[in-house]
Short mmCIF file of C-alpha atoms in Angstrom, two decimals:
data_model
loop_
_atom_site.label_atom_id
_atom_site.label_comp_id
_atom_site.label_asym_id
_atom_site.label_seq_id
_atom_site.Cartn_x
_atom_site.Cartn_y
_atom_site.Cartn_z
CA MET A 14 7.18 16.37 -18.08
CA LEU A 15 5.82 13.40 -20.09
CA ILE A 16 5.98 9.89 -18.73
CA ASP A 17 4.93 6.43 -20.19
CA THR A 18 3.25 4.89 -16.94
CA HIS A 19 2.65 1.66 -18.07
CA CYS A 20 4.52 -0.29 -20.63
CA HIS A 21 6.53 -3.99 -21.02
CA LEU A 22 10.14 -2.80 -21.92
CA ASP A 23 10.89 -6.52 -22.28
CA LYS A 24 8.32 -7.49 -24.93
CA LEU A 25 8.71 -4.99 -27.76
CA ASP A 26 9.23 -5.03 -30.54
CA LEU A 27 12.64 -4.32 -31.63
CA THR A 28 12.83 -4.89 -34.88
CA PRO A 29 13.22 -1.01 -36.07
CA TYR A 30 16.02 -0.54 -33.97
CA ASP A 31 18.29 -3.77 -34.86
CA GLY A 32 17.17 -5.73 -31.73
CA ASN A 33 18.36 -2.21 -29.42
CA LEU A 34 16.36 -1.29 -26.28
CA ASN A 35 18.22 1.72 -26.11
CA LEU A 36 17.32 2.56 -29.41
CA ALA A 37 13.87 2.31 -29.05
CA LEU A 38 14.57 4.26 -25.55
CA ASN A 39 16.32 6.88 -27.30
CA ALA A 40 13.37 7.70 -29.65
CA ALA A 41 10.95 7.72 -26.69
CA ALA A 42 13.21 10.22 -25.53
CA CYS A 43 13.56 12.26 -28.79
CA ALA A 44 10.21 12.71 -28.70
CA GLY A 45 10.01 13.87 -25.00
CA VAL A 46 9.48 10.86 -22.69
CA LYS A 47 11.42 11.48 -19.42
CA GLN A 48 10.24 8.99 -17.67
CA LEU A 49 8.72 5.09 -17.58
CA VAL A 50 7.97 2.62 -15.77
CA SER A 51 8.41 -0.91 -17.15
CA ILE A 52 5.36 -3.15 -15.61
CA SER A 53 6.84 -6.62 -14.23
CA VAL A 54 3.93 -9.38 -15.45
CA ASP A 55 5.73 -12.37 -13.86
CA LEU A 56 8.15 -12.65 -10.99
CA GLU A 57 10.77 -15.07 -13.30
CA GLY A 58 11.52 -12.48 -15.75
CA LEU A 59 11.64 -9.51 -13.31
CA PRO A 60 15.23 -10.09 -12.11
CA SER A 61 15.79 -9.20 -16.10
CA LEU A 62 13.52 -6.24 -15.94
CA LEU A 63 15.30 -4.67 -13.35
CA GLU A 64 18.80 -4.93 -15.24
CA TYR A 65 16.93 -2.29 -17.26
CA THR A 66 16.56 0.95 -14.47
CA LYS A 67 20.59 0.69 -14.38
CA ARG A 68 19.61 3.38 -17.78
CA GLU A 69 18.23 6.79 -16.35
CA GLY A 70 14.67 7.49 -16.49
CA VAL A 71 13.14 3.66 -16.41
CA TYR A 72 11.68 2.77 -13.16
CA ALA A 73 10.08 -1.23 -12.79
CA SER A 74 6.93 -2.32 -10.80
CA ALA A 75 6.67 -5.77 -9.33
CA GLY A 76 3.66 -8.25 -9.07
CA VAL A 77 2.29 -11.15 -11.13
CA HIS A 78 -0.59 -10.98 -13.77
CA PRO A 79 -3.91 -11.75 -13.01
CA LEU A 80 -3.18 -14.42 -16.07
CA HIS A 81 -0.13 -15.16 -15.48
CA THR A 82 -1.70 -18.82 -13.92
CA GLU A 83 1.28 -20.93 -13.12
CA GLY A 84 2.29 -18.49 -11.46
CA LEU A 85 0.69 -15.86 -9.85
CA LEU A 86 1.38 -15.62 -5.65
CA VAL A 87 0.23 -17.96 -3.45
CA ASP A 88 2.46 -15.88 -0.49
CA ASP A 89 4.18 -12.58 -0.20
CA LYS A 90 8.07 -13.98 0.51
CA SER A 91 9.43 -12.57 -3.07
CA LEU A 92 7.12 -9.81 -3.90
CA ILE A 93 8.57 -8.38 -1.19
CA GLU A 94 12.42 -8.85 -1.31
CA PHE A 95 11.59 -8.02 -4.88
CA ALA A 96 10.27 -4.88 -4.31
CA GLN A 97 13.21 -3.16 -1.85
CA PHE A 98 15.15 -2.51 -4.92
CA ASP A 99 14.71 1.76 -4.96
CA LYS A 100 13.77 1.88 -8.69
CA VAL A 101 10.97 -0.45 -8.18
CA ILE A 102 8.38 2.32 -7.29
CA ALA A 103 5.29 -0.29 -7.37
CA ILE A 104 3.16 -3.34 -6.94
CA GLY A 105 1.80 -5.05 -9.86
CA GLU A 106 0.79 -5.96 -13.37
CA THR A 107 -1.71 -8.00 -10.51
CA GLY A 108 -5.32 -7.87 -10.73
CA LEU A 109 -8.68 -9.90 -11.81
CA ASP A 110 -9.58 -10.88 -15.66
CA TYR A 111 -12.67 -13.09 -15.81
CA HIS A 112 -12.79 -11.78 -19.64
CA TYR A 113 -9.88 -14.51 -21.49
CA GLU A 114 -10.46 -16.26 -18.30
CA THR A 115 -13.09 -18.53 -17.22
CA ASP A 116 -12.59 -20.67 -15.14
CA LYS A 117 -13.51 -19.65 -11.89
CA ARG A 118 -11.62 -22.20 -10.12
CA ILE A 119 -8.76 -19.59 -11.49
CA HIS A 120 -11.18 -17.32 -10.36
CA LYS A 121 -10.51 -17.91 -6.49
CA SER A 122 -6.28 -17.64 -7.30
CA GLN A 123 -6.71 -14.90 -9.10
CA GLN A 124 -8.39 -13.03 -5.50
CA ASP A 125 -6.40 -14.95 -4.12
CA SER A 126 -2.87 -13.72 -6.18
CA PHE A 127 -4.94 -9.36 -6.21
CA ALA A 128 -5.35 -9.93 -1.74
CA LEU A 129 -1.58 -11.14 -1.57
CA HIS A 130 -0.18 -8.38 -3.84
CA LEU A 131 -2.61 -5.30 -1.91
CA SER A 132 -1.39 -6.40 1.31
CA ALA A 133 2.28 -6.07 -0.09
CA ALA A 134 1.85 -2.55 -1.08
CA GLY A 135 0.20 -1.53 2.40
CA LYS A 136 3.06 -3.38 4.09
CA LEU A 137 5.57 -1.14 1.71
CA ASP A 138 3.56 2.06 1.60
CA LEU A 139 2.97 1.49 -2.57
CA PRO A 140 0.74 2.35 -5.21
CA VAL A 141 -1.08 -1.17 -6.45
CA ILE A 142 -1.23 -0.82 -10.31
CA VAL A 143 -4.07 -2.92 -11.07
CA HIS A 144 -4.97 -4.99 -14.36
CA THR A 145 -9.12 -5.72 -14.28
CA ARG A 146 -11.80 -6.16 -16.93
CA GLU A 147 -15.10 -8.25 -16.37
CA ALA A 148 -14.47 -8.14 -12.43
CA ARG A 149 -15.39 -4.93 -11.45
CA SER A 150 -17.63 -5.92 -8.84
CA ASP A 151 -14.84 -8.09 -7.56
CA THR A 152 -11.84 -5.72 -8.34
CA ILE A 153 -13.12 -2.95 -6.45
CA ASN A 154 -14.34 -5.17 -2.83
CA LEU A 155 -11.04 -6.61 -2.61
CA ILE A 156 -9.57 -2.98 -2.52
CA LYS A 157 -11.91 -1.61 0.09
CA GLU A 158 -11.26 -4.83 2.41
CA TYR A 159 -6.83 -5.50 1.92
CA GLY A 160 -6.00 -2.02 -0.28
CA ASN A 161 -3.85 0.66 2.03
CA LEU A 162 -5.82 3.47 0.82
CA GLU A 163 -2.89 6.43 2.11
CA SER A 164 -0.33 5.02 -0.82
CA GLY A 165 -3.87 3.62 -3.10
CA GLY A 166 -3.34 2.55 -6.71
CA VAL A 167 -3.85 2.73 -10.51
CA LEU A 168 -6.25 1.19 -11.93
CA HIS A 169 -4.56 0.79 -15.83
CA CYS A 170 -5.40 0.73 -19.71
CA PHE A 171 -8.56 1.71 -18.49
CA THR A 172 -11.67 0.89 -20.30
CA GLU A 173 -14.55 0.41 -18.05
CA SER A 174 -17.17 2.59 -16.97
CA TYR A 175 -17.06 5.75 -14.16
CA GLU A 176 -19.24 4.42 -11.59
CA MET A 177 -16.63 2.19 -11.27
CA ALA A 178 -14.01 4.54 -11.40
CA LYS A 179 -15.57 6.67 -9.16
CA GLN A 180 -15.62 3.86 -6.43
CA ALA A 181 -11.98 4.06 -7.42
CA LEU A 182 -11.45 7.07 -6.36
CA ASP A 183 -12.85 6.77 -3.25
CA GLU A 184 -10.11 4.31 -3.02
CA ASN A 185 -7.41 6.55 -2.88
CA TYR A 186 -7.17 5.24 -6.79
CA LEU A 187 -5.97 7.01 -10.14
CA ILE A 188 -7.25 6.29 -13.36
CA SER A 189 -4.61 6.08 -15.97
CA ILE A 190 -5.80 5.93 -19.58
CA SER A 191 -4.23 4.09 -23.02
CA GLY A 192 -3.68 4.66 -26.67
CA ILE A 193 -7.89 2.87 -26.96
CA VAL A 194 -9.50 5.88 -25.88
CA THR A 195 -8.53 7.36 -29.28
CA PHE A 196 -9.93 3.80 -31.12
CA ARG A 197 -13.13 5.11 -33.53
CA ASN A 198 -15.24 2.36 -31.48
CA ALA A 199 -14.10 3.77 -27.68
CA GLU A 200 -16.94 7.13 -27.52
CA ALA A 201 -17.57 5.65 -24.15
CA LEU A 202 -14.80 5.36 -22.97
CA ARG A 203 -14.11 8.94 -23.93
CA GLU A 204 -17.35 9.36 -21.64
CA VAL A 205 -15.95 8.10 -18.87
CA VAL A 206 -12.76 10.27 -20.07
CA LYS A 207 -14.30 13.96 -20.18
CA LYS A 208 -16.48 13.86 -16.51
CA LEU A 209 -12.49 12.07 -14.48
CA PRO A 210 -10.65 14.47 -13.42
CA LEU A 211 -7.27 15.72 -14.56
CA ASN A 212 -6.06 14.92 -10.46
CA ARG A 213 -6.54 11.51 -10.91
CA LEU A 214 -5.91 10.26 -14.28
CA LEU A 215 -2.47 9.43 -15.83
CA ILE A 216 -1.16 8.73 -19.62
CA GLU A 217 0.28 4.88 -20.05
CA THR A 218 0.89 2.96 -23.38
CA ASP A 219 0.80 -0.10 -22.69
CA SER A 220 2.92 -0.56 -25.69
CA PRO A 221 3.87 -3.07 -27.45
CA TYR A 222 -0.50 -3.51 -26.57
CA LEU A 223 -2.98 -0.96 -28.11
CA ALA A 224 -0.92 1.59 -30.76
CA PRO A 225 -3.05 4.75 -30.30
CA ILE A 226 -4.67 6.86 -33.77
CA PRO A 227 -2.85 7.14 -35.72
CA HIS A 228 -0.12 3.94 -35.43
CA ARG A 229 -2.61 0.88 -35.16
CA GLY A 230 -1.32 -2.07 -36.77
CA LYS A 231 2.19 -0.54 -35.60
CA LYS A 232 3.70 -2.47 -32.15
CA ASN A 233 2.28 0.50 -29.83
CA GLU A 234 6.06 1.80 -27.88
CA PRO A 235 7.26 4.68 -25.21
CA LYS A 236 7.29 7.36 -27.68
CA TYR A 237 3.54 7.24 -28.95
CA VAL A 238 2.30 7.83 -25.78
CA VAL A 239 2.86 11.51 -27.20
CA ASP A 240 -0.21 10.78 -28.99
CA VAL A 241 -2.60 9.28 -25.78
CA ALA A 242 -1.41 13.27 -24.30
CA GLN A 243 -2.49 14.58 -27.06
CA PHE A 244 -5.64 13.61 -27.11
CA ILE A 245 -6.66 13.86 -23.21
CA ALA A 246 -5.40 16.94 -23.88
CA ASP A 247 -7.73 17.76 -26.79
CA ILE A 248 -11.05 15.92 -24.77
CA LYS A 249 -10.16 17.83 -21.78
CA GLY A 250 -10.07 21.60 -23.61
CA VAL A 251 -6.51 21.79 -22.00
CA ARG A 252 -3.00 22.31 -23.41
CA TYR A 253 -0.68 19.83 -24.23
CA ASP A 254 1.81 21.15 -21.54
CA GLU A 255 -0.41 21.77 -18.91
CA LEU A 256 -2.14 18.25 -19.05
CA LEU A 257 2.12 17.14 -18.91
CA GLU A 258 2.02 19.22 -15.40
CA ILE A 259 -0.99 18.38 -14.28
CA THR A 260 -0.10 14.54 -15.34
CA ALA A 261 2.80 13.90 -14.29
CA ALA A 262 2.09 15.94 -10.60
CA ASN A 263 -0.30 13.11 -10.12
CA PHE A 264 1.96 10.56 -10.93
CA TYR A 265 4.87 11.95 -8.26
CA GLY A 266 2.31 12.13 -5.34
CA HIS A 267 1.24 8.06 -5.63
CA PHE A 268 5.21 7.33 -6.81
CA LYS A 269 6.85 8.04 -3.69
CA ARG A 270 10.13 6.12 -4.74
CA ALA A 271 10.00 8.02 -8.17
CA SER A 272 12.41 11.09 -8.65
CA ALA A 273 11.65 13.52 -11.29
CA VAL A 274 15.67 14.67 -11.84
CA ASN A 275 16.11 10.88 -13.68
CA THR A 276 15.08 11.72 -16.97
CA LEU A 277 15.66 9.85 -19.14
CA LYS A 278 18.20 11.24 -22.10
CA SER A 279 18.99 10.28 -25.32
CA ILE A 280 22.39 7.95 -24.95
CA GLY A 281 25.25 6.82 -28.67
#
Protein backbone atom coordinates (compact mmCIF):
# COMPACT_ATOMS: atom_id res chain seq x y z
CA MET A 1 0.00 0.00 0.00
CA LEU A 2 1.37 3.41 -1.03
CA ILE A 3 1.10 6.00 1.77
CA ASP A 4 2.21 9.62 1.71
CA THR A 5 3.02 9.87 5.41
CA HIS A 6 3.67 13.63 5.43
CA CYS A 7 2.00 16.29 3.31
CA HIS A 8 0.34 19.67 3.87
CA LEU A 9 -3.05 19.61 2.15
CA ASP A 10 -3.88 23.10 3.40
CA LYS A 11 -0.87 24.52 1.55
CA LEU A 12 -1.13 22.73 -1.81
CA ASP A 13 -1.16 24.76 -5.01
CA LEU A 14 -4.58 23.84 -6.37
CA THR A 15 -4.33 25.98 -9.50
CA PRO A 16 -4.05 22.89 -11.78
CA TYR A 17 -7.25 21.59 -10.16
CA ASP A 18 -9.34 24.77 -10.39
CA GLY A 19 -8.95 25.27 -6.66
CA ASN A 20 -10.58 21.92 -5.86
CA LEU A 21 -8.70 19.82 -3.30
CA ASN A 22 -10.83 16.78 -4.08
CA LEU A 23 -9.47 16.78 -7.64
CA ALA A 24 -5.90 16.82 -6.30
CA LEU A 25 -6.77 13.88 -4.06
CA ASN A 26 -8.40 12.11 -7.02
CA ALA A 27 -5.11 12.52 -8.91
CA ALA A 28 -3.26 10.97 -5.98
CA ALA A 29 -5.70 8.08 -5.84
CA CYS A 30 -5.31 7.48 -9.58
CA ALA A 31 -1.52 7.39 -9.09
CA GLY A 32 -1.96 4.61 -6.54
CA VAL A 33 -1.84 6.56 -3.26
CA LYS A 34 -4.07 4.78 -0.76
CA GLN A 35 -3.64 6.96 2.31
CA LEU A 36 -2.03 10.21 3.36
CA VAL A 37 -1.41 12.21 6.51
CA SER A 38 -2.03 15.96 6.39
CA ILE A 39 0.34 17.53 8.87
CA SER A 40 -0.49 20.33 11.27
CA VAL A 41 1.95 23.24 11.68
CA ASP A 42 -0.20 25.39 13.99
CA LEU A 43 -3.23 24.89 16.19
CA GLU A 44 -5.13 27.87 14.75
CA GLY A 45 -5.53 26.15 11.39
CA LEU A 46 -6.17 22.69 12.78
CA PRO A 47 -10.01 22.84 12.75
CA SER A 48 -9.92 23.47 8.99
CA LEU A 49 -7.34 20.72 8.54
CA LEU A 50 -9.58 18.26 10.34
CA GLU A 51 -12.31 18.93 7.79
CA TYR A 52 -10.12 17.21 5.18
CA THR A 53 -10.22 13.99 7.19
CA LYS A 54 -13.89 13.55 6.35
CA ARG A 55 -12.64 12.01 3.12
CA GLU A 56 -11.65 8.37 3.37
CA GLY A 57 -7.93 7.74 3.32
CA VAL A 58 -7.03 11.13 4.82
CA TYR A 59 -5.60 11.40 8.33
CA ALA A 60 -4.17 14.35 10.25
CA SER A 61 -1.70 15.21 12.98
CA ALA A 62 -1.93 17.86 15.72
CA GLY A 63 1.01 20.10 16.54
CA VAL A 64 2.98 23.32 16.13
CA HIS A 65 5.98 23.64 13.82
CA PRO A 66 9.12 24.98 15.55
CA LEU A 67 9.26 27.94 13.16
CA HIS A 68 5.69 28.97 14.06
CA THR A 69 7.26 31.20 16.69
CA GLU A 70 4.16 33.08 17.79
CA GLY A 71 2.26 29.84 18.42
CA LEU A 72 4.83 27.65 20.17
CA LEU A 73 3.27 25.69 23.02
CA VAL A 74 3.41 26.91 26.60
CA ASP A 75 0.96 24.24 27.78
CA ASP A 76 -0.51 21.09 26.24
CA LYS A 77 -4.23 21.58 26.94
CA SER A 78 -5.37 22.53 23.42
CA LEU A 79 -3.04 19.99 21.84
CA ILE A 80 -4.51 17.16 23.89
CA GLU A 81 -8.06 18.32 23.10
CA PHE A 82 -7.41 18.25 19.34
CA ALA A 83 -5.76 14.85 19.64
CA GLN A 84 -9.05 13.33 20.76
CA PHE A 85 -10.33 13.34 17.17
CA ASP A 86 -10.19 9.75 15.95
CA LYS A 87 -8.48 10.63 12.66
CA VAL A 88 -5.69 12.52 14.40
CA ILE A 89 -3.10 9.78 14.41
CA ALA A 90 0.06 11.60 15.54
CA ILE A 91 1.41 14.58 17.44
CA GLY A 92 3.39 17.13 15.44
CA GLU A 93 4.92 18.50 13.36
CA THR A 94 7.14 19.65 16.20
CA GLY A 95 10.88 19.71 16.83
CA LEU A 96 13.80 22.11 16.52
CA ASP A 97 15.07 24.30 13.68
CA TYR A 98 18.32 26.16 14.26
CA HIS A 99 18.92 26.62 10.53
CA TYR A 100 16.26 29.25 9.82
CA GLU A 101 16.00 30.48 13.42
CA THR A 102 19.31 31.57 14.93
CA ASP A 103 18.06 33.44 18.00
CA LYS A 104 19.01 31.35 21.02
CA ARG A 105 16.08 32.76 23.01
CA ILE A 106 13.75 31.30 20.39
CA HIS A 107 15.71 28.04 20.52
CA LYS A 108 14.70 27.77 24.19
CA SER A 109 11.04 28.36 23.28
CA GLN A 110 11.31 25.68 20.59
CA GLN A 111 12.79 23.27 23.11
CA ASP A 112 10.01 23.93 25.63
CA SER A 113 7.33 23.46 22.97
CA PHE A 114 8.99 20.27 21.70
CA ALA A 115 9.13 18.87 25.24
CA LEU A 116 5.40 19.57 25.71
CA HIS A 117 4.61 17.78 22.44
CA LEU A 118 6.71 14.78 23.45
CA SER A 119 5.10 14.56 26.89
CA ALA A 120 1.58 14.90 25.48
CA ALA A 121 2.27 12.18 22.90
CA GLY A 122 3.41 9.90 25.70
CA LYS A 123 0.20 10.49 27.63
CA LEU A 124 -1.86 9.79 24.51
CA ASP A 125 0.24 6.85 23.27
CA LEU A 126 0.68 8.55 19.88
CA PRO A 127 3.82 8.83 17.75
CA VAL A 128 5.54 12.20 17.38
CA ILE A 129 6.39 13.70 13.97
CA VAL A 130 9.68 15.55 14.34
CA HIS A 131 11.24 18.29 12.22
CA THR A 132 14.94 18.79 12.94
CA ARG A 133 17.54 21.00 11.24
CA GLU A 134 21.00 21.71 12.60
CA ALA A 135 19.89 20.67 16.09
CA ARG A 136 21.00 17.05 16.24
CA SER A 137 22.12 16.70 19.83
CA ASP A 138 19.31 18.80 21.33
CA THR A 139 16.70 16.88 19.31
CA ILE A 140 17.93 13.48 20.45
CA ASN A 141 18.45 14.60 24.04
CA LEU A 142 14.89 15.92 24.31
CA ILE A 143 13.48 12.75 22.75
CA LYS A 144 15.39 10.70 25.32
CA GLU A 145 14.25 12.90 28.21
CA TYR A 146 10.58 13.49 27.35
CA GLY A 147 9.69 10.88 24.73
CA ASN A 148 7.77 7.65 25.13
CA LEU A 149 9.80 4.64 24.02
CA GLU A 150 6.62 2.62 23.39
CA SER A 151 4.91 5.04 21.00
CA GLY A 152 8.10 6.47 19.50
CA GLY A 153 7.86 8.71 16.48
CA VAL A 154 9.24 9.77 13.10
CA LEU A 155 12.13 11.97 12.02
CA HIS A 156 10.46 13.35 8.91
CA CYS A 157 12.08 14.64 5.71
CA PHE A 158 15.35 13.30 7.05
CA THR A 159 18.57 14.93 5.81
CA GLU A 160 20.87 14.42 8.79
CA SER A 161 23.65 11.90 9.46
CA TYR A 162 23.43 8.14 9.81
CA GLU A 163 24.71 8.54 13.37
CA MET A 164 21.69 10.67 14.26
CA ALA A 165 19.37 8.24 12.51
CA LYS A 166 20.83 5.37 14.52
CA GLN A 167 20.25 7.25 17.78
CA ALA A 168 16.65 7.86 16.74
CA LEU A 169 16.14 4.20 15.82
CA ASP A 170 17.25 3.30 19.34
CA GLU A 171 14.40 5.49 20.66
CA ASN A 172 11.81 3.63 18.54
CA TYR A 173 11.73 6.23 15.78
CA LEU A 174 11.19 5.69 12.08
CA ILE A 175 13.07 7.65 9.42
CA SER A 176 10.95 9.25 6.71
CA ILE A 177 12.50 10.09 3.34
CA SER A 178 11.18 12.80 1.02
CA GLY A 179 11.90 13.75 -2.57
CA ILE A 180 15.18 15.32 -1.48
CA VAL A 181 16.71 11.87 -1.91
CA THR A 182 16.27 12.24 -5.68
CA PHE A 183 18.14 15.56 -5.89
CA ARG A 184 21.48 15.54 -7.72
CA ASN A 185 23.31 17.02 -4.73
CA ALA A 186 21.86 14.53 -2.21
CA GLU A 187 24.51 11.81 -2.47
CA ALA A 188 25.18 11.93 1.29
CA LEU A 189 21.50 11.29 2.00
CA ARG A 190 21.42 8.42 -0.47
CA GLU A 191 24.33 6.83 1.39
CA VAL A 192 22.35 7.13 4.64
CA VAL A 193 19.30 5.51 3.03
CA LYS A 194 21.46 2.60 1.85
CA LYS A 195 22.43 1.93 5.48
CA LEU A 196 18.98 2.27 7.03
CA PRO A 197 17.03 -0.94 7.69
CA LEU A 198 13.97 -1.32 5.48
CA ASN A 199 11.75 -2.04 8.46
CA ARG A 200 12.40 1.46 9.84
CA LEU A 201 11.67 3.53 6.72
CA LEU A 202 8.71 5.68 5.68
CA ILE A 203 8.02 7.61 2.46
CA GLU A 204 6.65 11.13 2.15
CA THR A 205 6.33 14.11 -0.17
CA ASP A 206 6.27 17.00 2.34
CA SER A 207 4.18 18.62 -0.40
CA PRO A 208 3.85 21.32 -1.57
CA TYR A 209 7.60 21.51 -0.96
CA LEU A 210 10.53 19.54 -2.38
CA ALA A 211 9.07 18.03 -5.55
CA PRO A 212 11.15 14.99 -6.54
CA ILE A 213 12.90 14.51 -9.83
CA PRO A 214 11.44 14.44 -12.51
CA HIS A 215 9.06 17.14 -11.20
CA ARG A 216 11.63 19.69 -10.00
CA GLY A 217 10.41 23.22 -10.64
CA LYS A 218 6.80 22.27 -9.99
CA LYS A 219 4.83 22.52 -6.77
CA ASN A 220 4.90 19.17 -5.04
CA GLU A 221 1.72 17.18 -4.39
CA PRO A 222 0.81 13.78 -2.91
CA LYS A 223 0.68 11.93 -6.24
CA TYR A 224 4.45 12.41 -6.61
CA VAL A 225 5.10 10.07 -3.67
CA VAL A 226 5.17 7.38 -6.36
CA ASP A 227 8.46 8.77 -7.65
CA VAL A 228 9.97 8.91 -4.15
CA ALA A 229 8.97 5.30 -3.51
CA GLN A 230 10.42 4.05 -6.80
CA PHE A 231 13.69 5.88 -6.20
CA ILE A 232 14.06 4.41 -2.71
CA ALA A 233 13.19 0.92 -3.98
CA ASP A 234 16.00 1.27 -6.52
CA ILE A 235 18.48 2.44 -3.86
CA LYS A 236 17.57 -0.47 -1.59
CA GLY A 237 17.56 -3.00 -4.41
CA VAL A 238 14.02 -4.25 -3.78
CA ARG A 239 10.91 -4.48 -5.90
CA TYR A 240 8.60 -1.45 -5.79
CA ASP A 241 5.69 -3.53 -4.45
CA GLU A 242 7.93 -4.99 -1.75
CA LEU A 243 8.97 -1.52 -0.61
CA LEU A 244 5.31 -0.46 -0.40
CA GLU A 245 4.43 -3.53 1.63
CA ILE A 246 7.28 -2.98 4.10
CA THR A 247 6.78 0.76 4.54
CA ALA A 248 3.03 0.30 5.03
CA ALA A 249 3.72 -2.26 7.76
CA ASN A 250 6.12 0.24 9.35
CA PHE A 251 3.43 2.92 9.22
CA TYR A 252 0.69 0.82 10.83
CA GLY A 253 3.11 -0.46 13.43
CA HIS A 254 3.63 3.09 14.72
CA PHE A 255 0.42 4.88 13.74
CA LYS A 256 -1.95 2.67 15.70
CA ARG A 257 -5.07 4.74 15.02
CA ALA A 258 -4.71 4.32 11.26
CA SER A 259 -6.53 1.49 9.53
CA ALA A 260 -5.65 -0.17 6.24
CA VAL A 261 -9.38 -0.44 5.50
CA ASN A 262 -9.82 3.32 5.20
CA THR A 263 -8.40 4.09 1.73
CA LEU A 264 -8.39 6.95 -0.73
CA LYS A 265 -10.64 6.49 -3.76
CA SER A 266 -11.37 8.77 -6.71
CA ILE A 267 -14.73 10.49 -6.32
CA GLY A 268 -16.92 12.41 -8.76
